[in-house]
Protein backbone atom coordinates (compact mmCIF):
# COMPACT_ATOMS: atom_id res chain seq x y z
CA UNK A 1 0.00 0.00 0.00
CA UNK A 2 1.84 3.05 -1.29
CA UNK A 3 1.81 6.08 0.92
CA UNK A 4 1.91 9.69 -0.23
CA UNK A 5 4.74 10.26 -2.67
CA UNK A 6 6.24 13.61 -3.64
CA UNK A 7 8.76 14.65 -6.22
CA UNK A 8 11.33 15.98 -6.44
CA UNK A 9 12.92 15.60 -3.02
CA UNK A 10 15.09 18.67 -3.32
CA UNK A 11 15.10 21.59 -5.68
CA UNK A 12 17.22 24.69 -6.08
CA UNK A 13 15.84 27.60 -8.08
CA UNK A 14 16.72 31.21 -8.72
CA UNK A 15 14.56 34.21 -7.85
CA UNK A 16 11.97 34.87 -10.53
CA UNK A 17 11.87 31.32 -11.80
CA UNK A 18 8.88 29.00 -11.72
CA UNK A 19 8.63 25.60 -10.06
CA UNK A 20 6.25 22.64 -10.19
CA UNK A 21 6.01 20.12 -7.39
CA UNK A 22 4.17 16.83 -7.70
CA UNK A 23 2.23 14.60 -5.34
CA UNK A 24 0.51 11.25 -5.52
CA UNK A 25 -1.90 10.59 -2.67
CA UNK A 26 -2.08 7.48 -0.54
CA UNK A 27 -4.06 4.67 -2.10
CA UNK A 28 -7.75 5.16 -1.39
CA UNK A 29 -7.41 8.90 -0.72
CA UNK A 30 -8.93 11.46 -3.05
CA UNK A 31 -8.30 14.76 -1.25
CA UNK A 32 -4.92 16.46 -1.48
CA UNK A 33 -3.72 19.40 0.58
CA UNK A 34 -0.51 21.37 0.22
CA UNK A 35 1.43 22.97 3.05
CA UNK A 36 4.47 25.21 3.29
CA UNK A 37 6.74 24.77 6.29
CA UNK A 38 9.44 27.34 6.90
CA UNK A 39 12.27 26.52 9.26
CA UNK A 40 11.12 26.56 12.88
CA UNK A 41 7.46 26.99 11.97
CA UNK A 42 4.46 24.72 11.78
CA UNK A 43 3.04 23.76 8.38
CA UNK A 44 1.00 26.57 6.79
CA UNK A 45 -1.98 25.60 4.64
CA UNK A 46 -1.72 26.61 0.99
CA UNK A 47 -4.76 24.97 -0.61
CA UNK A 48 -6.78 21.79 -0.87
CA UNK A 49 -8.03 19.89 -3.91
CA UNK A 50 -10.98 17.57 -4.13
CA UNK A 51 -12.72 16.33 -7.27
CA UNK A 52 -10.18 18.26 -9.35
CA UNK A 53 -11.22 21.59 -7.88
CA UNK A 54 -9.58 23.91 -5.39
CA UNK A 55 -11.89 23.75 -2.40
CA UNK A 56 -10.07 25.84 0.18
CA UNK A 57 -7.21 28.25 0.11
CA UNK A 58 -4.95 29.67 2.77
CA UNK A 59 -3.34 33.10 2.83
CA UNK A 60 -1.02 32.63 -0.09
CA UNK A 61 -0.73 34.90 -3.14
CA UNK A 62 -1.89 33.97 -6.61
CA UNK A 63 1.68 33.04 -7.48
CA UNK A 64 0.79 29.76 -5.82
CA UNK A 65 -1.50 27.66 -7.97
CA UNK A 66 -2.35 24.03 -8.26
CA UNK A 67 -4.09 21.31 -10.09
CA UNK A 68 -5.57 17.91 -9.39
CA UNK A 69 -5.80 15.20 -12.00
CA UNK A 70 -8.47 12.52 -12.48
CA UNK A 71 -6.20 9.96 -10.77
CA UNK A 72 -6.19 12.27 -7.69
CA UNK A 73 -2.53 13.23 -8.06
CA UNK A 74 -1.76 16.91 -7.73
CA UNK A 75 0.70 19.61 -8.68
CA UNK A 76 1.73 22.78 -6.91
CA UNK A 77 3.06 25.58 -9.09
CA UNK A 78 4.84 28.63 -7.79
CA UNK A 79 5.62 31.50 -10.16
CA UNK A 80 8.04 34.40 -9.79
CA UNK A 81 9.90 32.74 -6.94
CA UNK A 82 11.04 34.86 -4.02
CA UNK A 83 13.75 34.11 -1.50
CA UNK A 84 11.00 33.77 1.11
CA UNK A 85 9.51 30.85 -0.78
CA UNK A 86 12.38 28.69 0.43
CA UNK A 87 10.75 26.04 2.59
CA UNK A 88 9.70 22.43 2.89
CA UNK A 89 6.58 21.86 0.81
CA UNK A 90 4.40 19.10 2.12
CA UNK A 91 1.61 17.27 0.39
CA UNK A 92 -1.00 15.54 2.51
CA UNK A 93 -3.83 13.29 1.50
CA UNK A 94 -6.99 12.19 3.24
CA UNK A 95 -9.90 9.93 2.34
CA UNK A 96 -12.42 12.34 0.92
CA UNK A 97 -14.43 15.21 2.26
CA UNK A 98 -16.08 14.21 5.51
CA UNK A 99 -19.56 15.44 6.20
CA UNK A 100 -19.83 18.34 8.58
CA UNK A 101 -20.29 17.01 12.05
CA UNK A 102 -18.52 13.74 11.39
CA UNK A 103 -15.08 12.66 12.53
CA UNK A 104 -12.31 14.02 10.36
CA UNK A 105 -9.67 11.57 9.24
CA UNK A 106 -6.08 12.60 9.93
CA UNK A 107 -3.82 13.73 7.14
CA UNK A 108 -1.09 11.51 5.76
CA UNK A 109 2.00 13.37 4.60
CA UNK A 110 4.54 12.74 1.90
CA UNK A 111 8.27 13.17 2.50
CA UNK A 112 8.11 16.72 1.23
CA UNK A 113 10.04 18.72 -1.32
CA UNK A 114 12.73 21.00 0.03
CA UNK A 115 12.83 24.11 -2.14
CA UNK A 116 15.74 26.51 -1.94
CA UNK A 117 15.49 29.82 -3.77
CA UNK A 118 18.75 31.67 -4.30
CA UNK B 1 -4.57 35.34 19.01
CA UNK B 2 -3.29 32.38 17.03
CA UNK B 3 -5.80 29.64 16.20
CA UNK B 4 -3.56 26.98 17.70
CA UNK B 5 -0.87 27.81 20.23
CA UNK B 6 1.96 25.69 21.52
CA UNK B 7 5.02 26.39 23.62
CA UNK B 8 7.88 25.92 21.12
CA UNK B 9 10.24 24.76 23.89
CA UNK B 10 12.73 23.20 23.77
CA UNK B 11 11.86 20.85 26.58
CA UNK B 12 15.05 19.15 27.72
CA UNK B 13 14.29 16.11 29.86
CA UNK B 14 16.38 13.17 31.11
CA UNK B 15 15.71 9.65 29.93
CA UNK B 16 12.95 8.01 31.92
CA UNK B 17 11.25 11.28 32.80
CA UNK B 18 7.61 12.10 32.25
CA UNK B 19 6.89 15.17 30.14
CA UNK B 20 3.65 16.86 29.16
CA UNK B 21 2.80 19.34 26.43
CA UNK B 22 -0.29 21.46 26.13
CA UNK B 23 -1.86 23.01 23.07
CA UNK B 24 -4.63 25.61 23.18
CA UNK B 25 -7.07 26.38 20.39
CA UNK B 26 -9.27 29.39 19.85
CA UNK B 27 -12.23 28.02 17.90
CA UNK B 28 -14.76 26.44 20.24
CA UNK B 29 -16.34 24.63 17.27
CA UNK B 30 -13.18 22.62 16.68
CA UNK B 31 -14.05 19.01 16.17
CA UNK B 32 -11.04 16.78 15.61
CA UNK B 33 -7.67 16.86 17.29
CA UNK B 34 -4.39 15.11 16.57
CA UNK B 35 -0.80 14.96 17.68
CA UNK B 36 1.88 14.57 15.04
CA UNK B 37 5.55 13.89 15.50
CA UNK B 38 8.10 15.53 13.21
CA UNK B 39 11.75 14.60 13.14
CA UNK B 40 14.30 17.14 11.94
CA UNK B 41 13.86 17.90 8.24
CA UNK B 42 11.31 15.12 7.83
CA UNK B 43 7.56 15.09 7.24
CA UNK B 44 5.04 15.08 10.11
CA UNK B 45 3.78 11.65 11.06
CA UNK B 46 0.57 10.95 12.92
CA UNK B 47 1.29 10.04 16.52
CA UNK B 48 -2.26 9.75 17.78
CA UNK B 49 -5.76 11.11 17.49
CA UNK B 50 -7.23 12.77 20.57
CA UNK B 51 -10.65 11.59 21.65
CA UNK B 52 -13.06 13.29 24.00
CA UNK B 53 -12.64 10.64 26.67
CA UNK B 54 -8.86 10.70 26.42
CA UNK B 55 -6.81 7.91 24.97
CA UNK B 56 -3.59 6.07 25.56
CA UNK B 57 -1.12 4.36 23.27
CA UNK B 58 1.69 2.73 25.16
CA UNK B 59 3.71 5.44 26.88
CA UNK B 60 1.66 8.20 25.25
CA UNK B 61 -1.56 9.64 26.66
CA UNK B 62 -3.67 12.31 24.98
CA UNK B 63 -6.36 14.35 26.68
CA UNK B 64 -8.93 16.84 25.45
CA UNK B 65 -10.44 19.57 27.60
CA UNK B 66 -13.21 21.24 25.59
CA UNK B 67 -14.23 23.60 28.39
CA UNK B 68 -10.76 25.14 28.54
CA UNK B 69 -10.05 24.51 24.85
CA UNK B 70 -6.81 22.65 25.11
CA UNK B 71 -5.36 19.26 24.35
CA UNK B 72 -2.42 17.64 26.04
CA UNK B 73 0.14 14.96 25.34
CA UNK B 74 1.85 13.07 28.14
CA UNK B 75 4.93 10.96 27.47
CA UNK B 76 5.99 8.57 30.20
CA UNK B 77 9.40 6.95 30.58
CA UNK B 78 10.96 9.16 27.89
CA UNK B 79 13.35 7.49 25.45
CA UNK B 80 16.14 9.10 23.48
CA UNK B 81 14.14 8.22 20.36
CA UNK B 82 11.28 10.43 21.54
CA UNK B 83 13.41 13.48 20.70
CA UNK B 84 11.43 15.30 18.02
CA UNK B 85 9.01 18.15 17.49
CA UNK B 86 5.41 17.43 18.47
CA UNK B 87 2.78 19.24 16.42
CA UNK B 88 -0.73 19.85 17.64
CA UNK B 89 -3.43 19.76 14.93
CA UNK B 90 -6.95 21.08 15.25
CA UNK B 91 -9.75 20.64 12.69
CA UNK B 92 -12.91 22.67 12.41
CA UNK B 93 -15.51 23.33 9.78
CA UNK B 94 -15.77 26.50 7.75
CA UNK B 95 -17.92 27.02 4.68
CA UNK B 96 -18.72 23.33 4.47
CA UNK B 97 -15.09 22.20 4.46
CA UNK B 98 -12.82 21.12 7.23
CA UNK B 99 -9.97 23.43 8.04
CA UNK B 100 -6.83 21.82 9.41
CA UNK B 101 -4.60 24.07 11.52
CA UNK B 102 -1.17 23.21 12.90
CA UNK B 103 0.54 24.63 15.91
CA UNK B 104 4.14 25.74 15.68
CA UNK B 105 5.26 22.53 17.38
CA UNK B 106 6.96 21.80 20.70
CA UNK B 107 10.53 20.59 20.52
CA UNK B 108 11.48 17.77 22.88
CA UNK B 109 15.06 16.77 23.55
CA UNK B 110 15.56 13.68 25.70
CA UNK B 111 18.99 13.70 27.31
CA UNK B 112 20.97 10.57 28.28
mmCIF file of C-alpha atoms in Angstrom:
data_model
loop_
_atom_site.group_PDB
_atom_site.id
_atom_site.type_symbol
_atom_site.label_atom_id
_atom_site.label_comp_id
_atom_site.label_asym_id
_atom_site.label_seq_id
_atom_site.Cartn_x
_atom_site.Cartn_y
_atom_site.Cartn_z
ATOM 1 C CA UNK A 1 0.000 0.000 0.000
ATOM 2 C CA UNK A 2 1.836 3.054 -1.288
ATOM 3 C CA UNK A 3 1.807 6.083 0.921
ATOM 4 C CA UNK A 4 1.912 9.686 -0.232
ATOM 5 C CA UNK A 5 4.744 10.259 -2.675
ATOM 6 C CA UNK A 6 6.236 13.606 -3.635
ATOM 7 C CA UNK A 7 8.756 14.653 -6.221
ATOM 8 C CA UNK A 8 11.331 15.981 -6.438
ATOM 9 C CA UNK A 9 12.918 15.603 -3.019
ATOM 10 C CA UNK A 10 15.094 18.665 -3.316
ATOM 11 C CA UNK A 11 15.101 21.594 -5.684
ATOM 12 C CA UNK A 12 17.220 24.692 -6.078
ATOM 13 C CA UNK A 13 15.835 27.596 -8.078
ATOM 14 C CA UNK A 14 16.725 31.205 -8.724
ATOM 15 C CA UNK A 15 14.555 34.211 -7.849
ATOM 16 C CA UNK A 16 11.972 34.867 -10.531
ATOM 17 C CA UNK A 17 11.865 31.315 -11.801
ATOM 18 C CA UNK A 18 8.877 29.004 -11.719
ATOM 19 C CA UNK A 19 8.633 25.599 -10.063
ATOM 20 C CA UNK A 20 6.253 22.637 -10.194
ATOM 21 C CA UNK A 21 6.010 20.125 -7.387
ATOM 22 C CA UNK A 22 4.167 16.826 -7.697
ATOM 23 C CA UNK A 23 2.231 14.598 -5.336
ATOM 24 C CA UNK A 24 0.513 11.249 -5.517
ATOM 25 C CA UNK A 25 -1.898 10.587 -2.667
ATOM 26 C CA UNK A 26 -2.077 7.480 -0.541
ATOM 27 C CA UNK A 27 -4.062 4.673 -2.098
ATOM 28 C CA UNK A 28 -7.747 5.164 -1.393
ATOM 29 C CA UNK A 29 -7.408 8.904 -0.720
ATOM 30 C CA UNK A 30 -8.932 11.460 -3.046
ATOM 31 C CA UNK A 31 -8.296 14.759 -1.255
ATOM 32 C CA UNK A 32 -4.919 16.461 -1.478
ATOM 33 C CA UNK A 33 -3.725 19.405 0.584
ATOM 34 C CA UNK A 34 -0.508 21.369 0.221
ATOM 35 C CA UNK A 35 1.431 22.973 3.048
ATOM 36 C CA UNK A 36 4.468 25.212 3.290
ATOM 37 C CA UNK A 37 6.739 24.772 6.287
ATOM 38 C CA UNK A 38 9.441 27.337 6.898
ATOM 39 C CA UNK A 39 12.272 26.522 9.262
ATOM 40 C CA UNK A 40 11.120 26.560 12.883
ATOM 41 C CA UNK A 41 7.460 26.986 11.967
ATOM 42 C CA UNK A 42 4.462 24.716 11.784
ATOM 43 C CA UNK A 43 3.039 23.758 8.382
ATOM 44 C CA UNK A 44 0.996 26.570 6.792
ATOM 45 C CA UNK A 45 -1.981 25.598 4.645
ATOM 46 C CA UNK A 46 -1.725 26.606 0.991
ATOM 47 C CA UNK A 47 -4.765 24.966 -0.607
ATOM 48 C CA UNK A 48 -6.779 21.786 -0.873
ATOM 49 C CA UNK A 49 -8.030 19.892 -3.913
ATOM 50 C CA UNK A 50 -10.983 17.569 -4.131
ATOM 51 C CA UNK A 51 -12.718 16.330 -7.268
ATOM 52 C CA UNK A 52 -10.175 18.263 -9.354
ATOM 53 C CA UNK A 53 -11.216 21.594 -7.877
ATOM 54 C CA UNK A 54 -9.577 23.908 -5.391
ATOM 55 C CA UNK A 55 -11.891 23.748 -2.400
ATOM 56 C CA UNK A 56 -10.067 25.836 0.180
ATOM 57 C CA UNK A 57 -7.207 28.252 0.108
ATOM 58 C CA UNK A 58 -4.950 29.674 2.775
ATOM 59 C CA UNK A 59 -3.338 33.103 2.832
ATOM 60 C CA UNK A 60 -1.019 32.628 -0.094
ATOM 61 C CA UNK A 61 -0.727 34.900 -3.140
ATOM 62 C CA UNK A 62 -1.893 33.972 -6.612
ATOM 63 C CA UNK A 63 1.680 33.038 -7.483
ATOM 64 C CA UNK A 64 0.790 29.762 -5.825
ATOM 65 C CA UNK A 65 -1.500 27.663 -7.974
ATOM 66 C CA UNK A 66 -2.351 24.030 -8.260
ATOM 67 C CA UNK A 67 -4.092 21.306 -10.093
ATOM 68 C CA UNK A 68 -5.574 17.912 -9.391
ATOM 69 C CA UNK A 69 -5.797 15.199 -11.996
ATOM 70 C CA UNK A 70 -8.467 12.522 -12.480
ATOM 71 C CA UNK A 71 -6.204 9.964 -10.773
ATOM 72 C CA UNK A 72 -6.190 12.274 -7.686
ATOM 73 C CA UNK A 73 -2.528 13.233 -8.065
ATOM 74 C CA UNK A 74 -1.765 16.912 -7.735
ATOM 75 C CA UNK A 75 0.699 19.610 -8.682
ATOM 76 C CA UNK A 76 1.728 22.778 -6.914
ATOM 77 C CA UNK A 77 3.056 25.579 -9.088
ATOM 78 C CA UNK A 78 4.842 28.632 -7.790
ATOM 79 C CA UNK A 79 5.620 31.498 -10.161
ATOM 80 C CA UNK A 80 8.038 34.395 -9.790
ATOM 81 C CA UNK A 81 9.901 32.736 -6.936
ATOM 82 C CA UNK A 82 11.039 34.857 -4.019
ATOM 83 C CA UNK A 83 13.753 34.106 -1.500
ATOM 84 C CA UNK A 84 11.004 33.768 1.114
ATOM 85 C CA UNK A 85 9.512 30.849 -0.778
ATOM 86 C CA UNK A 86 12.384 28.687 0.426
ATOM 87 C CA UNK A 87 10.748 26.038 2.593
ATOM 88 C CA UNK A 88 9.699 22.428 2.890
ATOM 89 C CA UNK A 89 6.578 21.856 0.812
ATOM 90 C CA UNK A 90 4.399 19.096 2.117
ATOM 91 C CA UNK A 91 1.605 17.268 0.387
ATOM 92 C CA UNK A 92 -0.999 15.541 2.511
ATOM 93 C CA UNK A 93 -3.833 13.286 1.500
ATOM 94 C CA UNK A 94 -6.992 12.190 3.238
ATOM 95 C CA UNK A 95 -9.898 9.929 2.341
ATOM 96 C CA UNK A 96 -12.420 12.341 0.924
ATOM 97 C CA UNK A 97 -14.429 15.211 2.257
ATOM 98 C CA UNK A 98 -16.075 14.207 5.506
ATOM 99 C CA UNK A 99 -19.558 15.441 6.195
ATOM 100 C CA UNK A 100 -19.825 18.340 8.575
ATOM 101 C CA UNK A 101 -20.289 17.011 12.052
ATOM 102 C CA UNK A 102 -18.522 13.739 11.393
ATOM 103 C CA UNK A 103 -15.083 12.661 12.528
ATOM 104 C CA UNK A 104 -12.315 14.019 10.358
ATOM 105 C CA UNK A 105 -9.675 11.575 9.236
ATOM 106 C CA UNK A 106 -6.078 12.600 9.933
ATOM 107 C CA UNK A 107 -3.821 13.734 7.137
ATOM 108 C CA UNK A 108 -1.087 11.508 5.758
ATOM 109 C CA UNK A 109 2.003 13.366 4.600
ATOM 110 C CA UNK A 110 4.537 12.744 1.895
ATOM 111 C CA UNK A 111 8.274 13.172 2.501
ATOM 112 C CA UNK A 112 8.112 16.717 1.229
ATOM 113 C CA UNK A 113 10.036 18.721 -1.315
ATOM 114 C CA UNK A 114 12.726 21.002 0.035
ATOM 115 C CA UNK A 115 12.833 24.108 -2.140
ATOM 116 C CA UNK A 116 15.740 26.508 -1.945
ATOM 117 C CA UNK A 117 15.487 29.823 -3.773
ATOM 118 C CA UNK A 118 18.750 31.666 -4.304
ATOM 119 C CA UNK B 1 -4.566 35.336 19.013
ATOM 120 C CA UNK B 2 -3.294 32.378 17.027
ATOM 121 C CA UNK B 3 -5.795 29.643 16.202
ATOM 122 C CA UNK B 4 -3.556 26.978 17.704
ATOM 123 C CA UNK B 5 -0.868 27.808 20.235
ATOM 124 C CA UNK B 6 1.962 25.688 21.521
ATOM 125 C CA UNK B 7 5.021 26.393 23.621
ATOM 126 C CA UNK B 8 7.877 25.917 21.124
ATOM 127 C CA UNK B 9 10.243 24.762 23.893
ATOM 128 C CA UNK B 10 12.725 23.198 23.770
ATOM 129 C CA UNK B 11 11.860 20.853 26.578
ATOM 130 C CA UNK B 12 15.054 19.151 27.725
ATOM 131 C CA UNK B 13 14.290 16.112 29.856
ATOM 132 C CA UNK B 14 16.379 13.168 31.110
ATOM 133 C CA UNK B 15 15.708 9.649 29.927
ATOM 134 C CA UNK B 16 12.946 8.014 31.921
ATOM 135 C CA UNK B 17 11.253 11.284 32.803
ATOM 136 C CA UNK B 18 7.606 12.098 32.248
ATOM 137 C CA UNK B 19 6.887 15.168 30.138
ATOM 138 C CA UNK B 20 3.652 16.856 29.164
ATOM 139 C CA UNK B 21 2.804 19.342 26.435
ATOM 140 C CA UNK B 22 -0.292 21.457 26.127
ATOM 141 C CA UNK B 23 -1.859 23.010 23.074
ATOM 142 C CA UNK B 24 -4.631 25.610 23.177
ATOM 143 C CA UNK B 25 -7.070 26.375 20.387
ATOM 144 C CA UNK B 26 -9.274 29.387 19.848
ATOM 145 C CA UNK B 27 -12.233 28.016 17.896
ATOM 146 C CA UNK B 28 -14.758 26.437 20.239
ATOM 147 C CA UNK B 29 -16.339 24.631 17.266
ATOM 148 C CA UNK B 30 -13.180 22.620 16.676
ATOM 149 C CA UNK B 31 -14.055 19.013 16.165
ATOM 150 C CA UNK B 32 -11.039 16.783 15.609
ATOM 151 C CA UNK B 33 -7.674 16.859 17.292
ATOM 152 C CA UNK B 34 -4.389 15.113 16.574
ATOM 153 C CA UNK B 35 -0.802 14.962 17.680
ATOM 154 C CA UNK B 36 1.876 14.575 15.035
ATOM 155 C CA UNK B 37 5.548 13.891 15.502
ATOM 156 C CA UNK B 38 8.099 15.527 13.209
ATOM 157 C CA UNK B 39 11.753 14.603 13.144
ATOM 158 C CA UNK B 40 14.298 17.145 11.943
ATOM 159 C CA UNK B 41 13.864 17.895 8.239
ATOM 160 C CA UNK B 42 11.306 15.124 7.835
ATOM 161 C CA UNK B 43 7.565 15.089 7.238
ATOM 162 C CA UNK B 44 5.040 15.076 10.114
ATOM 163 C CA UNK B 45 3.782 11.646 11.060
ATOM 164 C CA UNK B 46 0.570 10.949 12.917
ATOM 165 C CA UNK B 47 1.290 10.044 16.521
ATOM 166 C CA UNK B 48 -2.265 9.749 17.778
ATOM 167 C CA UNK B 49 -5.758 11.111 17.486
ATOM 168 C CA UNK B 50 -7.229 12.766 20.570
ATOM 169 C CA UNK B 51 -10.646 11.586 21.654
ATOM 170 C CA UNK B 52 -13.058 13.287 24.002
ATOM 171 C CA UNK B 53 -12.644 10.636 26.670
ATOM 172 C CA UNK B 54 -8.856 10.696 26.419
ATOM 173 C CA UNK B 55 -6.808 7.911 24.967
ATOM 174 C CA UNK B 56 -3.595 6.071 25.559
ATOM 175 C CA UNK B 57 -1.125 4.360 23.275
ATOM 176 C CA UNK B 58 1.688 2.730 25.163
ATOM 177 C CA UNK B 59 3.706 5.440 26.875
ATOM 178 C CA UNK B 60 1.664 8.199 25.254
ATOM 179 C CA UNK B 61 -1.565 9.640 26.661
ATOM 180 C CA UNK B 62 -3.670 12.310 24.979
ATOM 181 C CA UNK B 63 -6.362 14.354 26.679
ATOM 182 C CA UNK B 64 -8.935 16.841 25.452
ATOM 183 C CA UNK B 65 -10.444 19.572 27.598
ATOM 184 C CA UNK B 66 -13.208 21.237 25.590
ATOM 185 C CA UNK B 67 -14.227 23.601 28.385
ATOM 186 C CA UNK B 68 -10.761 25.137 28.539
ATOM 187 C CA UNK B 69 -10.052 24.509 24.855
ATOM 188 C CA UNK B 70 -6.805 22.649 25.111
ATOM 189 C CA UNK B 71 -5.365 19.260 24.352
ATOM 190 C CA UNK B 72 -2.419 17.641 26.041
ATOM 191 C CA UNK B 73 0.141 14.959 25.336
ATOM 192 C CA UNK B 74 1.845 13.068 28.137
ATOM 193 C CA UNK B 75 4.930 10.962 27.469
ATOM 194 C CA UNK B 76 5.988 8.567 30.200
ATOM 195 C CA UNK B 77 9.401 6.947 30.579
ATOM 196 C CA UNK B 78 10.962 9.162 27.888
ATOM 197 C CA UNK B 79 13.345 7.493 25.454
ATOM 198 C CA UNK B 80 16.144 9.098 23.476
ATOM 199 C CA UNK B 81 14.140 8.217 20.360
ATOM 200 C CA UNK B 82 11.283 10.431 21.538
ATOM 201 C CA UNK B 83 13.408 13.483 20.701
ATOM 202 C CA UNK B 84 11.430 15.301 18.017
ATOM 203 C CA UNK B 85 9.007 18.155 17.489
ATOM 204 C CA UNK B 86 5.414 17.435 18.472
ATOM 205 C CA UNK B 87 2.779 19.235 16.421
ATOM 206 C CA UNK B 88 -0.733 19.852 17.638
ATOM 207 C CA UNK B 89 -3.426 19.755 14.928
ATOM 208 C CA UNK B 90 -6.953 21.076 15.251
ATOM 209 C CA UNK B 91 -9.751 20.644 12.687
ATOM 210 C CA UNK B 92 -12.909 22.667 12.408
ATOM 211 C CA UNK B 93 -15.512 23.333 9.781
ATOM 212 C CA UNK B 94 -15.772 26.500 7.751
ATOM 213 C CA UNK B 95 -17.920 27.021 4.681
ATOM 214 C CA UNK B 96 -18.719 23.330 4.466
ATOM 215 C CA UNK B 97 -15.091 22.197 4.463
ATOM 216 C CA UNK B 98 -12.821 21.121 7.234
ATOM 217 C CA UNK B 99 -9.965 23.433 8.041
ATOM 218 C CA UNK B 100 -6.825 21.822 9.406
ATOM 219 C CA UNK B 101 -4.601 24.068 11.520
ATOM 220 C CA UNK B 102 -1.171 23.211 12.898
ATOM 221 C CA UNK B 103 0.541 24.626 15.909
ATOM 222 C CA UNK B 104 4.140 25.735 15.681
ATOM 223 C CA UNK B 105 5.263 22.533 17.385
ATOM 224 C CA UNK B 106 6.961 21.800 20.697
ATOM 225 C CA UNK B 107 10.529 20.591 20.518
ATOM 226 C CA UNK B 108 11.480 17.767 22.879
ATOM 227 C CA UNK B 109 15.063 16.773 23.545
ATOM 228 C CA UNK B 110 15.560 13.683 25.697
ATOM 229 C CA UNK B 111 18.990 13.699 27.313
ATOM 230 C CA UNK B 112 20.970 10.571 28.285
#
